[in-house]
PDB file of C-alpha atoms and ligand atoms in Angstrom:
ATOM      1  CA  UNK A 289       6.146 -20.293  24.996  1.00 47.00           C
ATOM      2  CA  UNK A 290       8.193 -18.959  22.221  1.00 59.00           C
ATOM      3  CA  UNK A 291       6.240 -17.492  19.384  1.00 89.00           C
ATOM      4  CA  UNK A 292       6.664 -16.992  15.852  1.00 95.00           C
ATOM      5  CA  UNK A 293       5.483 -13.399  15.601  1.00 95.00           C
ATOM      6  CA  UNK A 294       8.109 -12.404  17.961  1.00 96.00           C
ATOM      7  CA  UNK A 295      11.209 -14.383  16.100  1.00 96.00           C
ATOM      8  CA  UNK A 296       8.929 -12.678  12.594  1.00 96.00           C
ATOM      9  CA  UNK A 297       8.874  -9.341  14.859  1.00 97.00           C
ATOM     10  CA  UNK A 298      12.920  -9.598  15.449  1.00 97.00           C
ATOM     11  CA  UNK A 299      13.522 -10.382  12.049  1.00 94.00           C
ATOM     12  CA  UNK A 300      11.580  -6.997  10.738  1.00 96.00           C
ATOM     13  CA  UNK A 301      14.230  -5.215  13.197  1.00 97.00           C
ATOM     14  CA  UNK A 302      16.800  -7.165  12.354  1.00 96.00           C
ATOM     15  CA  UNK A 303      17.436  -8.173  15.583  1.00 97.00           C
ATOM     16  CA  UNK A 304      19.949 -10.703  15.124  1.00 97.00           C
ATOM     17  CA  UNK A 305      20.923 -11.656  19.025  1.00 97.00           C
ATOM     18  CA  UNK A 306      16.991 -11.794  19.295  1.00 97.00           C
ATOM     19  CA  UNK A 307      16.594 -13.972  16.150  1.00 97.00           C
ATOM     20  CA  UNK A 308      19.320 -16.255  17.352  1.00 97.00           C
ATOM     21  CA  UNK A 309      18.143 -16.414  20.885  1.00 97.00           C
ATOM     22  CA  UNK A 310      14.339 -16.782  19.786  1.00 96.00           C
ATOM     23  CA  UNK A 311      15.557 -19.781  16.791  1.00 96.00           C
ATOM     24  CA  UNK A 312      17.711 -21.520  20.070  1.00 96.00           C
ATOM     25  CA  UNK A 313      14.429 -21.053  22.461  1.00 95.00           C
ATOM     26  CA  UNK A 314      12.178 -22.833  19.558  1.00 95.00           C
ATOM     27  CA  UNK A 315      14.154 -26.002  18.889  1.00 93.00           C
ATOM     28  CA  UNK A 316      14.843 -26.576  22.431  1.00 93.00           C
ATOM     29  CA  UNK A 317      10.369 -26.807  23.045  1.00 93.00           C
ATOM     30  CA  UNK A 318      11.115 -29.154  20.075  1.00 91.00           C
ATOM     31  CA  UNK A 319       9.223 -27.377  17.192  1.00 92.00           C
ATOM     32  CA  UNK A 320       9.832 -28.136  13.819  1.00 88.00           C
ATOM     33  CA  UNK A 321      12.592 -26.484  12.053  1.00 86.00           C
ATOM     34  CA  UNK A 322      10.793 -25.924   9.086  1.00 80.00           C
ATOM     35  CA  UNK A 323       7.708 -23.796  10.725  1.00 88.00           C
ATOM     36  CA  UNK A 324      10.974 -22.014  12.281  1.00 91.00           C
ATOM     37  CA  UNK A 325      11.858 -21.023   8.744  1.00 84.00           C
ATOM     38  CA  UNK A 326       8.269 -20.350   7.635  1.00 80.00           C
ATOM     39  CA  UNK A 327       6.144 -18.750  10.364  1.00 89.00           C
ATOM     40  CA  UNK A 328       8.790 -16.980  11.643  1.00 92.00           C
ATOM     41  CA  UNK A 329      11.957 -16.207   9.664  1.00 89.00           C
ATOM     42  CA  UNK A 330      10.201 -16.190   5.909  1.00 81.00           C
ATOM     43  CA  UNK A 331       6.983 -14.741   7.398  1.00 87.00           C
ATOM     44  CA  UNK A 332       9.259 -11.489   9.285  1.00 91.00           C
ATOM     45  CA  UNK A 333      11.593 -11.193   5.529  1.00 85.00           C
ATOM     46  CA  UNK A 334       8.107 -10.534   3.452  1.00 82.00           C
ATOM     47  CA  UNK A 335       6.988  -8.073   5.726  1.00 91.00           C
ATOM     48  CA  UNK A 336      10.809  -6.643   4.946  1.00 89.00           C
ATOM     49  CA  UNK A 337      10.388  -7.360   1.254  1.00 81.00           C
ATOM     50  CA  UNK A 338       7.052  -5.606   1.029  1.00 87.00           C
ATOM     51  CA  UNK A 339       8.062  -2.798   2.915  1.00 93.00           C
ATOM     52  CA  UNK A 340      10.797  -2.325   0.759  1.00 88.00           C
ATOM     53  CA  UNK A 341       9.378  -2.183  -2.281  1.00 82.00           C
ATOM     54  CA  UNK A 342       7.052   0.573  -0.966  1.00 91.00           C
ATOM     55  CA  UNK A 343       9.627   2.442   0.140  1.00 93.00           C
ATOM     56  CA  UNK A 344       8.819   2.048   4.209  1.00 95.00           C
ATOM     57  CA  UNK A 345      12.267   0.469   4.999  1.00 93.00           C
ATOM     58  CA  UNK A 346      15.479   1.304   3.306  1.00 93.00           C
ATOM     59  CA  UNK A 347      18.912  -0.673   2.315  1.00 89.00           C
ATOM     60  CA  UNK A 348      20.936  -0.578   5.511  1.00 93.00           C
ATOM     61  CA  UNK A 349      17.617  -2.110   6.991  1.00 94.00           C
ATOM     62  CA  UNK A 350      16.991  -4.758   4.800  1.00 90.00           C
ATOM     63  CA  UNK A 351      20.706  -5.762   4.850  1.00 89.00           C
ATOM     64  CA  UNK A 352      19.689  -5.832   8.964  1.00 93.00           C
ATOM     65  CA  UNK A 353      16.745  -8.114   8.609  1.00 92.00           C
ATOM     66  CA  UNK A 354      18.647 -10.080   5.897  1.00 86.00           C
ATOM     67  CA  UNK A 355      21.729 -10.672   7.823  1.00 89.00           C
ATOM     68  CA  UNK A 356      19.006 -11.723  11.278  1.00 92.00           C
ATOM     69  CA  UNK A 357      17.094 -14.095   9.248  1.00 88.00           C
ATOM     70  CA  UNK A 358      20.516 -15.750   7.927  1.00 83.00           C
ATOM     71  CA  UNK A 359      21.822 -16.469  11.229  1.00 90.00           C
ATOM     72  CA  UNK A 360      18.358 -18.023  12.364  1.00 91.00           C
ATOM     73  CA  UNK A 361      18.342 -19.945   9.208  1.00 83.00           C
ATOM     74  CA  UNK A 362      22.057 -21.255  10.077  1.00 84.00           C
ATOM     75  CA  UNK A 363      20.709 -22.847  13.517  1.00 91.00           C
ATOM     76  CA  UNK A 364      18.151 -24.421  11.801  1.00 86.00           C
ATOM     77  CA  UNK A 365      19.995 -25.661   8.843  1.00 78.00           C
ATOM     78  CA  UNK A 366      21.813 -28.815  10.297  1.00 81.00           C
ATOM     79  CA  UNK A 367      18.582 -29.944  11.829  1.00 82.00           C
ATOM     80  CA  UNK A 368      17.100 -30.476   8.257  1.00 72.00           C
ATOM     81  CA  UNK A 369      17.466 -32.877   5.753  1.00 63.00           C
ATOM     82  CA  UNK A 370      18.771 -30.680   2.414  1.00 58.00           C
ATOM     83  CA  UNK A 371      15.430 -32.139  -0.012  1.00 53.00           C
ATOM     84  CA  UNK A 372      13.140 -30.870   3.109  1.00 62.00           C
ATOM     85  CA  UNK A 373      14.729 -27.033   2.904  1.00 64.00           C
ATOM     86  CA  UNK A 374      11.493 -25.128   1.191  1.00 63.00           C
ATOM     87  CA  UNK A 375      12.585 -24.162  -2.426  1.00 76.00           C
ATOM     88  CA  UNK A 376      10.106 -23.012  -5.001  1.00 85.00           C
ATOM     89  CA  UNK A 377      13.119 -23.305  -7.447  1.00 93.00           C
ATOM     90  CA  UNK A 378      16.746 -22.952  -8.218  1.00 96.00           C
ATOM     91  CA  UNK A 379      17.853 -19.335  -9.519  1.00 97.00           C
ATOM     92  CA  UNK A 380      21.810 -18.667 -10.750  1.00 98.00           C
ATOM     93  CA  UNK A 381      22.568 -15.029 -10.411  1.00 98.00           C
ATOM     94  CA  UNK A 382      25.078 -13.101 -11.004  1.00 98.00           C
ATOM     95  CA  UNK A 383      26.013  -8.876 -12.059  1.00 98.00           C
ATOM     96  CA  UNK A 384      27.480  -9.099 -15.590  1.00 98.00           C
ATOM     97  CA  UNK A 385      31.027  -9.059 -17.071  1.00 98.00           C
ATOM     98  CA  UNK A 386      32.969  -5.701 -16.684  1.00 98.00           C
ATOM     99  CA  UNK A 387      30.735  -4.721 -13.657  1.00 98.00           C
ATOM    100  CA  UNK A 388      31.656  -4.413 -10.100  1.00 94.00           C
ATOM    101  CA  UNK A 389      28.545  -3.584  -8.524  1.00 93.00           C
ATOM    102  CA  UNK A 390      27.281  -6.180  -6.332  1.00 87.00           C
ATOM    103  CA  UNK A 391      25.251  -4.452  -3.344  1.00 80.00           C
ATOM    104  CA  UNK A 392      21.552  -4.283  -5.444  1.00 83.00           C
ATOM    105  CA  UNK A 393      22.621  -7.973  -7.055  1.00 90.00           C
ATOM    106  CA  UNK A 394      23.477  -9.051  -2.791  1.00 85.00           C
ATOM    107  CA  UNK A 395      19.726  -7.319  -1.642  1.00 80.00           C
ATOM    108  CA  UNK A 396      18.017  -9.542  -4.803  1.00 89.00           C
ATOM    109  CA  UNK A 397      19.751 -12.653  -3.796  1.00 88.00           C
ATOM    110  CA  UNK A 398      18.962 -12.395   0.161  1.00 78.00           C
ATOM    111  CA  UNK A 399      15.156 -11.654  -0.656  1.00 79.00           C
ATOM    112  CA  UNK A 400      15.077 -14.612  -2.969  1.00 88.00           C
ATOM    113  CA  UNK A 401      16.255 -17.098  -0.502  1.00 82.00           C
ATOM    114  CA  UNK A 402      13.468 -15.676   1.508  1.00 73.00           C
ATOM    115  CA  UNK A 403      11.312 -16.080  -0.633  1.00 78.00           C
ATOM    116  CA  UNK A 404      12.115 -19.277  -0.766  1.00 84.00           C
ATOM    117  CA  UNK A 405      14.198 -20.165  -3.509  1.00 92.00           C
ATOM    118  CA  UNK A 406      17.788 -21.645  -3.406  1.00 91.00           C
ATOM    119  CA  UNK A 407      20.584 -19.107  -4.817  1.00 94.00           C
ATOM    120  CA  UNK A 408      23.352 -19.939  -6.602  1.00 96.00           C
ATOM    121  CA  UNK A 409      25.260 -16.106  -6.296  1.00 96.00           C
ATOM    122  CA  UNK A 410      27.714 -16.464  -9.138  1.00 98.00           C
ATOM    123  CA  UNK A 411      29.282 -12.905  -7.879  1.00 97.00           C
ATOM    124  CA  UNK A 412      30.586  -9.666  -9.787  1.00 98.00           C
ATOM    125  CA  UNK A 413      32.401  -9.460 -13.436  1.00 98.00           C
ATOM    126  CA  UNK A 414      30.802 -12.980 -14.342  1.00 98.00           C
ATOM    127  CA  UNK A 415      31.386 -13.542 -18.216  1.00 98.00           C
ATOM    128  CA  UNK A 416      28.858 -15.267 -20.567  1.00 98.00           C
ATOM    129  CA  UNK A 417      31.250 -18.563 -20.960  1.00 98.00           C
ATOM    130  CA  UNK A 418      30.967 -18.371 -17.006  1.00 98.00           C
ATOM    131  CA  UNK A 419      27.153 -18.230 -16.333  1.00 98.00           C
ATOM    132  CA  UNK A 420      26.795 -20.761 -19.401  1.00 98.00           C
ATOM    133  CA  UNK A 421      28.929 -22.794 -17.318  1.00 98.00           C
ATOM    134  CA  UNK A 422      27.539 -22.498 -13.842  1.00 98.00           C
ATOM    135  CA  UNK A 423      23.822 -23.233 -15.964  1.00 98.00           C
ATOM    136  CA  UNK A 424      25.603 -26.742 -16.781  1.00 98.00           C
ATOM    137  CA  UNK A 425      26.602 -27.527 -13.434  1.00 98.00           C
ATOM    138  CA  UNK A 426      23.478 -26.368 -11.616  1.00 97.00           C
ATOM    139  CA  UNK A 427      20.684 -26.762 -14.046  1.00 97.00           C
ATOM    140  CA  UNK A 428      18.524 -23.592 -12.525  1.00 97.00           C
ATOM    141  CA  UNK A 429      14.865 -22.472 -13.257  1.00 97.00           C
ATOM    142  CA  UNK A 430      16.236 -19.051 -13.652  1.00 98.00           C
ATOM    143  CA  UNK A 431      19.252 -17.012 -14.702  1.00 98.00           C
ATOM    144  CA  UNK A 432      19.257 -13.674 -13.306  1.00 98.00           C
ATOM    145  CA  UNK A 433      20.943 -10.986 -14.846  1.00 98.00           C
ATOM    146  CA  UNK A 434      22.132  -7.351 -12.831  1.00 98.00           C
ATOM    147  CA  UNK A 435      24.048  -4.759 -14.170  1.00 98.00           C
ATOM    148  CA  UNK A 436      24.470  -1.078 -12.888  1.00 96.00           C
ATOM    149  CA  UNK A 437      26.684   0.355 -15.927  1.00 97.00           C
ATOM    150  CA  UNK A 438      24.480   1.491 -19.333  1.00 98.00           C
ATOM    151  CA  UNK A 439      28.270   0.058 -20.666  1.00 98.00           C
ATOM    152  CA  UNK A 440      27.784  -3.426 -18.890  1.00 98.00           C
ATOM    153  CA  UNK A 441      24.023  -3.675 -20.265  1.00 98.00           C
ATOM    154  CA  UNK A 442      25.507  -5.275 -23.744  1.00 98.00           C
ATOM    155  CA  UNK A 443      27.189  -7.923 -21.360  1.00 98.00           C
ATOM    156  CA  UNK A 444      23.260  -8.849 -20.912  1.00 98.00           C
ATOM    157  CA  UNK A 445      22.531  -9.289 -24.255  1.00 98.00           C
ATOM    158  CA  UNK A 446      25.244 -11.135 -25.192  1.00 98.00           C
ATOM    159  CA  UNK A 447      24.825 -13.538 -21.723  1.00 98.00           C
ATOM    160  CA  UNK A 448      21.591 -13.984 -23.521  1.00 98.00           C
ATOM    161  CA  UNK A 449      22.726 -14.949 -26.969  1.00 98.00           C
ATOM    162  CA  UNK A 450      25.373 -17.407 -25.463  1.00 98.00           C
ATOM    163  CA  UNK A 451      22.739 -19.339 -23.742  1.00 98.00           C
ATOM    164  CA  UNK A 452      20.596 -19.445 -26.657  1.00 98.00           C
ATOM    165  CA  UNK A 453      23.635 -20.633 -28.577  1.00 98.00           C
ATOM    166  CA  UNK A 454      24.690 -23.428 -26.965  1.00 97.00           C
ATOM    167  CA  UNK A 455      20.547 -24.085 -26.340  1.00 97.00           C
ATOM    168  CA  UNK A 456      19.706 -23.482 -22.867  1.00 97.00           C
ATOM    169  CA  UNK A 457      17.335 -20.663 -23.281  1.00 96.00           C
ATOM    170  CA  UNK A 458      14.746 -22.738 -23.884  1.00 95.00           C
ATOM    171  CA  UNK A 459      15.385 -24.872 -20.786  1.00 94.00           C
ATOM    172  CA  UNK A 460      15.143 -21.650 -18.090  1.00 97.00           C
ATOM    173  CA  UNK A 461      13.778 -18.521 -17.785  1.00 97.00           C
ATOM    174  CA  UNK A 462      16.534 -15.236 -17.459  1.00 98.00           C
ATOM    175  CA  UNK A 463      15.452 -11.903 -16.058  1.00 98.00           C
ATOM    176  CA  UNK A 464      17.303  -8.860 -15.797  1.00 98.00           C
ATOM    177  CA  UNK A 465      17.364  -5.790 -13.240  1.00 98.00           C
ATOM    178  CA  UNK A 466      19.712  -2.945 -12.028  1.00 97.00           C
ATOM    179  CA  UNK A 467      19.152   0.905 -11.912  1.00 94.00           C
ATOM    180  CA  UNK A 468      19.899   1.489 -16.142  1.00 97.00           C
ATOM    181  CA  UNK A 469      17.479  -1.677 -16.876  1.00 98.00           C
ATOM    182  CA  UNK A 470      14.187  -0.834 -17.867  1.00 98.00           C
ATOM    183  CA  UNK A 471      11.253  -3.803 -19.479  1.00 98.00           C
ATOM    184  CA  UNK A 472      11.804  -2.338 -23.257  1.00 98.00           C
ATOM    185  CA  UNK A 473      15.771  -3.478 -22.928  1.00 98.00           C
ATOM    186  CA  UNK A 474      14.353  -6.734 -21.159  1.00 98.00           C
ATOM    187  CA  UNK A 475      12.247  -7.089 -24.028  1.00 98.00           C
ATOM    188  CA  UNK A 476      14.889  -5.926 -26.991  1.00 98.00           C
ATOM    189  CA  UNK A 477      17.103  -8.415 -25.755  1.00 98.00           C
ATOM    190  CA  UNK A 478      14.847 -11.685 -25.356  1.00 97.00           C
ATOM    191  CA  UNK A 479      14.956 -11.598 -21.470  1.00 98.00           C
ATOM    192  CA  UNK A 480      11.572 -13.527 -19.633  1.00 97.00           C
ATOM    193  CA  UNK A 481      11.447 -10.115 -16.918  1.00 97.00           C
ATOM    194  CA  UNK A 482      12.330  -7.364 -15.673  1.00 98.00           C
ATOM    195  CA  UNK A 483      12.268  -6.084 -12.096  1.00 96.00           C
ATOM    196  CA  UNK A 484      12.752  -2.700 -10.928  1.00 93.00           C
ATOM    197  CA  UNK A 485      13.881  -3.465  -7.380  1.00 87.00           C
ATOM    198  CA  UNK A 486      14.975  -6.441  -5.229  1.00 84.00           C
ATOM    199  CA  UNK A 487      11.018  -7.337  -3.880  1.00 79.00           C
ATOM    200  CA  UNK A 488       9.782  -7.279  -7.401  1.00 89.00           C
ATOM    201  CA  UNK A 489      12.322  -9.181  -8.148  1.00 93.00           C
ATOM    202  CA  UNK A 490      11.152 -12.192  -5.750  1.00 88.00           C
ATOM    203  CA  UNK A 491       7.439 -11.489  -6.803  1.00 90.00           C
ATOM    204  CA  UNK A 492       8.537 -12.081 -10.764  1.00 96.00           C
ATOM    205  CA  UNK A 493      10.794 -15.402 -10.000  1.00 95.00           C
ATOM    206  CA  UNK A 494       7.529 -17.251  -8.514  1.00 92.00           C
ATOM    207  CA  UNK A 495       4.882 -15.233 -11.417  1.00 94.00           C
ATOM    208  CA  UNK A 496       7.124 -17.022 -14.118  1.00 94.00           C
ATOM    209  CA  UNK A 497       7.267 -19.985 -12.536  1.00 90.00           C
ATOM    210  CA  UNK A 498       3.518 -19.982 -12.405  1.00 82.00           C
ATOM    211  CA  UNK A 499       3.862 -20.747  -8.452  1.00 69.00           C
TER     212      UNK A 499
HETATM  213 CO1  B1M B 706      29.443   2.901  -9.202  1.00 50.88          CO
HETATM  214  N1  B1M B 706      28.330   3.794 -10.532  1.00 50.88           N
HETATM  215  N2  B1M B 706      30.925   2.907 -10.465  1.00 50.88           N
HETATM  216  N3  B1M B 706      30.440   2.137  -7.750  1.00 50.88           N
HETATM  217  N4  B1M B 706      28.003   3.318  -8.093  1.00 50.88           N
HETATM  218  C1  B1M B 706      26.928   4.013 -10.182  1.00 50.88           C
HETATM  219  C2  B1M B 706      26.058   2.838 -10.600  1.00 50.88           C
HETATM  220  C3  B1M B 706      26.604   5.351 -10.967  1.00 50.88           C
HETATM  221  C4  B1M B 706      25.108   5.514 -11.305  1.00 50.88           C
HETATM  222  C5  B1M B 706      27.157   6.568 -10.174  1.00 50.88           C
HETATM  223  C6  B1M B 706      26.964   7.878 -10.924  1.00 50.88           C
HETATM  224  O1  B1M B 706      27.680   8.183 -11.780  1.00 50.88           O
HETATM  225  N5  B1M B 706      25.936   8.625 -10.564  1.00 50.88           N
HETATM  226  C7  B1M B 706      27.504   5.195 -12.207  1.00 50.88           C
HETATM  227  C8  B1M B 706      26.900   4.461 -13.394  1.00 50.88           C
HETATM  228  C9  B1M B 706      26.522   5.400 -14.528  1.00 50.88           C
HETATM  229  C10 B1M B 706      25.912   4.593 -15.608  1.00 50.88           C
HETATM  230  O2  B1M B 706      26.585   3.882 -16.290  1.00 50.88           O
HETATM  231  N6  B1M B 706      24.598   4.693 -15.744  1.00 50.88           N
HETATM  232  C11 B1M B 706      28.687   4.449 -11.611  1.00 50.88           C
HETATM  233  C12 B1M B 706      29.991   4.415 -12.159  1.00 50.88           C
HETATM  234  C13 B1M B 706      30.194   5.289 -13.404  1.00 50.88           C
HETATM  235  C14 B1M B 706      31.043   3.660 -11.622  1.00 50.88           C
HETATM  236  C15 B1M B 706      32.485   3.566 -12.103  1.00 50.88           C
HETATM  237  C16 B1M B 706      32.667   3.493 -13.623  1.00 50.88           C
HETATM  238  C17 B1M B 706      33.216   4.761 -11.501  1.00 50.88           C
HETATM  239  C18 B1M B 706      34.666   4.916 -11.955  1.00 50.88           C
HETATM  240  O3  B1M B 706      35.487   4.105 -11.632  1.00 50.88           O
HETATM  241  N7  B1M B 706      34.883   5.936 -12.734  1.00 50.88           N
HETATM  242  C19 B1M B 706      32.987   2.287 -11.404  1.00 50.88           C
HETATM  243  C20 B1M B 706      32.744   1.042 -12.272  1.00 50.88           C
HETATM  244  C21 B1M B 706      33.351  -0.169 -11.666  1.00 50.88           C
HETATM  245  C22 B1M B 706      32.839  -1.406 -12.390  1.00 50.88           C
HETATM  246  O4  B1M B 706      31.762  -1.885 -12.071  1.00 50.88           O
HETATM  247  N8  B1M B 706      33.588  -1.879 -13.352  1.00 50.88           N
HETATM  248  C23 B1M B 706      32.100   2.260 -10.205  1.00 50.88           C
HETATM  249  C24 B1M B 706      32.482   1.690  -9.005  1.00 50.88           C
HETATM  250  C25 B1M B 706      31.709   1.674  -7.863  1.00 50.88           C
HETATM  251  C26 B1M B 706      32.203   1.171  -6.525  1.00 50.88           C
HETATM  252  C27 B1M B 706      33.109  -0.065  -6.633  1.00 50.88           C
HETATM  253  C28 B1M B 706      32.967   2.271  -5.846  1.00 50.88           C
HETATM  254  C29 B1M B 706      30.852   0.953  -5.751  1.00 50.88           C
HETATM  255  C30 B1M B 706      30.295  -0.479  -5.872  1.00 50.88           C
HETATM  256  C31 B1M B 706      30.488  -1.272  -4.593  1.00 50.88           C
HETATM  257  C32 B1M B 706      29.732  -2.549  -4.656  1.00 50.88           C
HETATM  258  O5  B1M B 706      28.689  -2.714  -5.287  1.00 50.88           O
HETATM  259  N9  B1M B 706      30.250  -3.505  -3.926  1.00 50.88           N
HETATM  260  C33 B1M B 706      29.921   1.878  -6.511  1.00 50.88           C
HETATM  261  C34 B1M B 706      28.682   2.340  -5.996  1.00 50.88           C
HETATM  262  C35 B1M B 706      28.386   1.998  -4.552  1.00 50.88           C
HETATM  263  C36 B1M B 706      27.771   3.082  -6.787  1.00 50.88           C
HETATM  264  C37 B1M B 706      26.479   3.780  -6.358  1.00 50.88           C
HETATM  265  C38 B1M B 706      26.897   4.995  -5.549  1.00 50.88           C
HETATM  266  C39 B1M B 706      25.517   2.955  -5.533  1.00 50.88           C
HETATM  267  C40 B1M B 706      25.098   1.638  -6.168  1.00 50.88           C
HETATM  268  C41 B1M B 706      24.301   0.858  -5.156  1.00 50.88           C
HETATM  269  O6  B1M B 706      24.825  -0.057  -4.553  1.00 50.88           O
HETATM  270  N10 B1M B 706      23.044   1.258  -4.915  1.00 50.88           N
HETATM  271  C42 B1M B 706      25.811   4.137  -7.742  1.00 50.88           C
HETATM  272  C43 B1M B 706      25.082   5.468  -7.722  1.00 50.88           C
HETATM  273  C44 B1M B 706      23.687   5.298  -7.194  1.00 50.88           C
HETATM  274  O7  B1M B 706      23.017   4.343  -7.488  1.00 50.88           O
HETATM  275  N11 B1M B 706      23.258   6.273  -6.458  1.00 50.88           N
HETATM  276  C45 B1M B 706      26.929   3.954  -8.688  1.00 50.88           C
HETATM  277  C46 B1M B 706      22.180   0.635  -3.892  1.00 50.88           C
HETATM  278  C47 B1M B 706      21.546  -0.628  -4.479  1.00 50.88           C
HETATM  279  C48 B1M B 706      20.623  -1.250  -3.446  1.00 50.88           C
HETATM  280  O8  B1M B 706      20.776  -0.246  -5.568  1.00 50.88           O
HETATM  281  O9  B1M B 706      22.322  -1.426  -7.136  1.00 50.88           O
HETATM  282  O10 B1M B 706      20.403   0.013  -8.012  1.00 50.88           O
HETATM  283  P1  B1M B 706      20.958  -0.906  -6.989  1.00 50.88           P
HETATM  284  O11 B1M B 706      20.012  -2.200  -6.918  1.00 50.88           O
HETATM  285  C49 B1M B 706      18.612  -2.106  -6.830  1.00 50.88           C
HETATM  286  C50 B1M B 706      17.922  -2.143  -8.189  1.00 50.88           C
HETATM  287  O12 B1M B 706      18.707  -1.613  -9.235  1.00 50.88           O
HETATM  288  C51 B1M B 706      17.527  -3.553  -8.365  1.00 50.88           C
HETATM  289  O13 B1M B 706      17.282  -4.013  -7.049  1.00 50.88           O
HETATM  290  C52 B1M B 706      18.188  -3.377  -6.152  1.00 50.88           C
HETATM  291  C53 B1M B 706      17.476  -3.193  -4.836  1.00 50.88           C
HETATM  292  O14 B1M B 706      16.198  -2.702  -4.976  1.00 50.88           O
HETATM  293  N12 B1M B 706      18.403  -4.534  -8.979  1.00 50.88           N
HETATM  294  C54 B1M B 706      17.850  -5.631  -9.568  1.00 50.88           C
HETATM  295  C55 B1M B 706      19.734  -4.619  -9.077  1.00 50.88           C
HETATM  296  N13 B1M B 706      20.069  -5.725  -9.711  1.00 50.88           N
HETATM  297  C56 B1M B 706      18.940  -6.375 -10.018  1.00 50.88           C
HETATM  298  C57 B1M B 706      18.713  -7.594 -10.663  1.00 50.88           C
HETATM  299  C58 B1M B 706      17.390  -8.015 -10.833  1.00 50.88           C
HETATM  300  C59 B1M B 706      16.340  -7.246 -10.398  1.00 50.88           C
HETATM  301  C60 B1M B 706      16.544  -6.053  -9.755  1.00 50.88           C
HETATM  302  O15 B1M B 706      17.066  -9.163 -11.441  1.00 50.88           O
HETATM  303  C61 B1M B 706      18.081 -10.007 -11.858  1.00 50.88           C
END
């Protein structure tokens, strides 16, 4: 019998023929897809996501385990209804207007959906007008803000101010993060958090949601 601390196990090493294999031996004994995503594939990406944050496993590894637990997740996908996929909420993120950088933004989003919550990645360079926008079409719990240029931090504040314009703010919560953010810009500019790093990151989306 297949277990879930091995598929968790193979997901830590980021394993991904093992995950794959592992996922394929687990349906086929008929177990439920969604203990497949929690006992083993969420269960091996916190072990990643706390490890992380205390500096025990580094990016190319997380980007491993990340990239394992996806392709388990795709087996299991079709074989659940879309309300049944676990979601503790709906976050929109995207790195702000005028900045490229997308590889800290990428390592947020993947331990998010681990986490549990379903990601809407806008991608790089992403105006105001266009996260105002994708808050319209996808009504989130949370807007989530990275920038890695101290010149693209303004873009934050202004992504702010636009969403408070057209009154939105009040309907979500926005946090920001990236290497030049620190929690007295957060603060200056009206922002809900601030997280240092991609695990905090996770651990602040479910402390403002209260979950
Ligand atoms: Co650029 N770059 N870059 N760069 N680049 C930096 C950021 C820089 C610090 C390098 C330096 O000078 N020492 C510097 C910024 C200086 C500053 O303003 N403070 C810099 C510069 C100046 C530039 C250009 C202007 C260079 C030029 O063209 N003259 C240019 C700007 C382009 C643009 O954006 N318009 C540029 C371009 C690029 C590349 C395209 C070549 C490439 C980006 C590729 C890509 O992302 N696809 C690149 C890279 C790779 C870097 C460095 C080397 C690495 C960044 C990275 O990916 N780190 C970087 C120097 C460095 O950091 N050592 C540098 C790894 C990543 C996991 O960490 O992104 O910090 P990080 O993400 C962390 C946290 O910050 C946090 O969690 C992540 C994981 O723990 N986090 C969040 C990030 N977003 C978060 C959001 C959250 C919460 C946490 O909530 C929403």
């Amino acid at each position: 019998m297949s277990s879930f601390a091995d598929l968790a196990q193979y997901v830590i090493e980021g394993a991904e023929s093992q995950v794959r294999e592992q996922v394929k031996s687990l349906t086929a004994q008929g177990v439920n897809p969604l203990e497949i995503i929690n006992q083993g594939l969420i269960a091996g990406m916190s072990v990643v996501g706390t490890r992380f944050k205390a500096g025990d496993m580094f990016v190319p590894e997380v980007l491993m385990s990340a990239r394992a637990m996806s392709a388990g997740i795709e087996i299991v996908r079709p074989l659940i209804a879309e309300t049944d996929m676990p979601s503790f909420g709906k976050v929109v993120l995207g790195t702000v207007k005028g900045d490229l950088h997308d590889i800290g933004k990428n390592l947020v989003g993947m331990l998010l959906e681990s986490s549990g919550f379903k990601v809407i990645n806008l991608g790089v360079d992403i105006s105001p007008e266009q996260f105002v926008q994708a808050v319209k079409e996808h009504n989130p719990d949370i807007v989530a803000l990275s920038a890695l240029l101290t010149t693209t931090m303004t873009a934050m504040k202004e992504t702010i101010e636009l969403l408070q314009e057209e009154g939105l703010k009040d309907k979500l919560k926005i946090i920001v993060g990236g290497a030049p953010v620190s929690m007295d810009f957060a603060d200056q500019i009206g922002a809900d958090g601030y997280a240092p790093d991609a695990g905090s990151a996770a651990d602040l989306c479910k402390k403002i949601l209260c979950l």
